[in-house]
Short mmCIF file of C-alpha atoms in Angstrom, two decimals:
data_model
loop_
_atom_site.label_atom_id
_atom_site.label_comp_id
_atom_site.label_asym_id
_atom_site.label_seq_id
_atom_site.Cartn_x
_atom_site.Cartn_y
_atom_site.Cartn_z
CA MET A 1 0.00 0.00 0.00
CA VAL A 2 1.28 3.46 -0.93
CA ASN A 3 0.61 6.28 1.53
CA GLN A 4 0.76 9.96 0.64
CA ARG A 5 1.18 13.38 2.25
CA TYR A 6 1.62 16.75 0.61
CA PHE A 7 2.05 20.42 1.36
CA HIS A 8 2.17 23.56 -0.75
CA HIS A 9 5.26 25.70 -1.30
CA PRO A 10 5.09 29.05 -3.15
CA VAL A 11 7.94 28.19 -5.55
CA LEU A 12 7.86 24.40 -5.77
CA GLY A 13 4.07 24.02 -5.89
CA TYR A 14 2.61 20.96 -4.19
CA VAL A 15 5.35 18.84 -2.64
CA VAL A 16 3.97 15.31 -2.78
CA LEU A 17 5.49 12.56 -0.63
CA ARG A 18 4.75 8.87 -1.05
CA ALA A 19 5.89 5.85 0.94
CA VAL A 20 5.29 2.14 0.60
CA LYS A 21 3.90 0.94 3.91
CA ASP A 22 6.57 -0.76 6.04
CA LYS A 23 9.20 -0.33 3.29
CA GLY A 24 10.09 3.35 3.03
CA LEU A 25 9.90 6.57 1.09
CA CYS A 26 9.43 5.97 -2.64
CA SER A 27 8.63 9.41 -4.08
CA VAL A 28 9.10 13.12 -3.49
CA HIS A 29 7.98 15.24 -6.41
CA PHE A 30 6.59 18.66 -7.20
CA GLN A 31 3.37 19.36 -9.08
CA GLU A 32 1.33 22.46 -9.81
CA ASP A 33 -2.12 21.03 -9.06
CA LYS A 34 -3.43 19.77 -5.75
CA PRO A 35 -3.44 15.96 -5.61
CA PRO A 36 -6.92 14.81 -6.71
CA GLY A 37 -9.66 12.66 -5.19
CA ASN A 38 -8.82 9.94 -2.70
CA HIS A 39 -5.15 10.87 -2.71
CA ALA A 40 -5.95 14.21 -1.08
CA ARG A 41 -6.15 12.66 2.39
CA GLN A 42 -3.04 13.08 4.48
CA SER A 43 -1.49 9.82 5.61
CA ALA A 44 -0.37 9.36 9.20
CA ASP A 45 2.57 7.24 8.00
CA PRO A 46 5.45 8.06 10.40
CA VAL A 47 8.06 8.08 7.62
CA LEU A 48 6.02 10.60 5.64
CA LYS A 49 5.47 12.80 8.69
CA GLN A 50 9.21 12.77 9.43
CA VAL A 51 10.14 13.59 5.83
CA GLU A 52 7.54 16.37 5.69
CA GLN A 53 8.94 17.98 8.85
CA ARG A 54 12.50 17.80 7.56
CA LEU A 55 11.51 19.21 4.18
CA LEU A 56 9.76 22.13 5.89
CA HIS A 57 12.95 22.84 7.86
CA TYR A 58 14.99 22.48 4.66
CA LEU A 59 12.75 24.94 2.81
CA ASN A 60 13.21 27.39 5.69
CA GLY A 61 16.94 27.34 4.91
CA GLU A 62 18.05 24.91 7.60
CA PRO A 63 20.58 22.21 6.68
CA VAL A 64 18.81 18.88 7.05
CA ARG A 65 20.04 15.31 6.71
CA PHE A 66 17.94 12.57 5.19
CA ASP A 67 20.41 9.68 5.39
CA ASP A 68 18.44 7.84 8.09
CA ILE A 69 15.16 7.90 6.14
CA PRO A 70 14.24 4.42 4.88
CA LEU A 71 13.99 4.45 1.09
CA HIS A 72 12.13 2.08 -1.21
CA LEU A 73 13.58 2.86 -4.63
CA GLU A 74 13.11 1.07 -7.90
CA GLY A 75 15.61 1.55 -10.69
CA THR A 76 18.36 -0.07 -12.67
CA GLU A 77 21.57 -1.03 -10.94
CA PHE A 78 23.27 1.99 -12.53
CA GLN A 79 20.52 4.38 -11.38
CA LEU A 80 20.75 3.06 -7.83
CA GLN A 81 24.53 3.55 -7.87
CA VAL A 82 24.16 7.13 -9.12
CA TRP A 83 21.54 7.93 -6.49
CA HIS A 84 23.80 6.49 -3.79
CA VAL A 85 26.67 8.79 -4.85
CA LEU A 86 24.33 11.81 -4.85
CA GLN A 87 23.48 11.23 -1.20
CA ASP A 88 27.07 12.05 -0.22
CA ILE A 89 27.09 15.56 -1.72
CA PRO A 90 27.03 18.03 1.19
CA TRP A 91 24.47 20.78 1.67
CA GLY A 92 25.35 23.93 -0.26
CA GLU A 93 27.85 22.23 -2.57
CA THR A 94 27.56 21.10 -6.16
CA ARG A 95 29.27 18.45 -8.25
CA SER A 96 29.35 17.84 -11.99
CA TYR A 97 27.82 14.98 -13.92
CA ARG A 98 31.37 14.00 -14.81
CA TRP A 99 32.38 13.93 -11.13
CA VAL A 100 29.57 11.46 -10.41
CA ALA A 101 30.64 9.35 -13.39
CA GLU A 102 34.21 9.32 -12.09
CA GLN A 103 33.03 8.23 -8.63
CA LEU A 104 31.42 5.25 -10.34
CA GLY A 105 34.61 4.41 -12.22
CA SER A 106 33.09 5.42 -15.58
CA PRO A 107 34.49 8.89 -16.39
CA PHE A 108 32.85 8.97 -19.83
CA ALA A 109 29.35 8.16 -18.55
CA SER A 110 28.28 11.76 -17.87
CA ARG A 111 25.22 11.51 -20.11
CA ALA A 112 24.12 8.27 -18.47
CA VAL A 113 24.57 9.97 -15.08
CA GLY A 114 22.38 12.83 -16.34
CA GLN A 115 19.68 10.36 -17.37
CA ALA A 116 19.80 8.59 -13.99
CA ASN A 117 19.84 11.94 -12.20
CA GLY A 118 16.69 12.96 -14.07
CA GLN A 119 14.94 9.75 -12.99
CA ASN A 120 15.61 10.31 -9.27
CA PRO A 121 12.26 9.53 -7.59
CA VAL A 122 12.94 11.36 -4.31
CA ALA A 123 13.80 14.99 -5.04
CA ILE A 124 15.73 16.87 -2.33
CA VAL A 125 16.07 13.69 -0.20
CA ILE A 126 18.50 12.45 -2.84
CA PRO A 127 19.92 15.84 -3.87
CA CYS A 128 19.94 15.53 -7.66
CA HIS A 129 19.61 19.33 -7.82
CA ARG A 130 23.25 19.60 -6.65
CA ILE A 131 24.52 18.18 -9.95
CA VAL A 132 25.57 20.82 -12.47
CA GLN A 133 27.40 20.89 -15.77
CA GLN A 134 31.21 20.78 -15.87
CA ASN A 135 31.28 24.49 -16.84
CA GLY A 136 29.22 25.46 -13.79
CA GLN A 137 25.96 25.98 -15.68
CA THR A 138 22.93 24.74 -13.78
CA GLY A 139 21.82 22.20 -16.36
CA GLY A 140 18.40 20.60 -16.51
CA TYR A 141 16.04 19.50 -13.78
CA ALA A 142 13.01 17.24 -14.06
CA PHE A 143 10.80 19.84 -12.35
CA GLY A 144 12.15 22.89 -14.19
CA SER A 145 15.40 24.83 -14.13
CA TYR A 146 13.96 27.65 -12.01
CA LYS A 147 13.12 25.17 -9.22
CA LYS A 148 16.64 23.75 -9.37
CA GLN A 149 18.07 27.27 -9.18
CA PHE A 150 15.77 28.04 -6.23
CA LEU A 151 17.06 24.99 -4.30
CA LEU A 152 20.70 25.80 -5.09
CA ASN A 153 20.22 29.43 -4.04
CA LEU A 154 18.47 28.37 -0.83
CA GLU A 155 21.44 26.22 0.17
CA LYS A 156 24.09 28.68 -1.02
CA HIS A 157 22.48 31.64 0.76
CA HIS A 158 22.33 29.75 4.06
CA GLN A 159 25.90 28.54 3.68
CA GLN A 160 27.10 32.10 3.06
CA LEU A 161 25.25 33.34 6.14
CA GLN A 162 26.85 30.62 8.25
CA LEU A 163 30.32 31.44 6.95
CA ALA A 164 29.79 35.16 7.53
CA PHE A 165 28.54 34.58 11.06
CA PHE A 166 31.22 32.13 12.16
CA THR A 167 34.30 33.46 10.35
CA LYS A 168 34.10 37.24 10.50
CA PRO A 169 35.55 38.81 13.62
CA LEU A 170 33.17 41.03 15.52
CA PRO A 171 33.89 44.72 14.95
CA VAL A 172 35.41 46.32 18.03
CA GLN A 173 35.70 49.99 18.86
CA ALA A 174 38.10 51.16 21.54
CA ASN A 175 36.42 53.63 23.92
CA SER A 176 39.31 53.99 26.27
CA ALA A 177 42.45 52.20 27.25
CA ARG A 178 40.45 50.05 29.68
CA SER A 179 37.25 49.14 27.87
CA MET A 180 36.12 47.98 24.46
CA THR A 181 32.63 47.93 23.03
CA LEU A 182 31.36 45.28 20.67
CA LEU A 183 29.41 46.82 17.81
#
């Protein structure tokens, strides 16, 4: 049995989550229209609730890990290998299709990596949006390039704020020989 939850995001549209009961998360995708009919009910599936909460934190700009979420993925052996490599790409960083191909020992398989990347059934949870072209261009995304750019900007902006907060010294103004004031 497949259970479903969804929520609406102003840029991504409806974020639809599906899980196979007692097996794990099988789908995270974005769609413009509200899920129809019987699928509109929100499942109480604990995996879906956990993923929904983490995605909400993620979309608020908080780094979130998904590596402990049980997944139930169907794909070719190559697709599963690609998706496994994608899970190791840190928040706020990108890698090229070629880099993924090299990790798999097939440096000339960039196009095949792109195909597998585009078939990723669990967007964000397996961060296929972090894969860009060798020249730094964003490249394609199954849900639209603007959504990919939104996700990359979300992560990059938060990473820059963290670096600014933790690496810049606080400005100090000397008021006298004995005291200093933090600005």
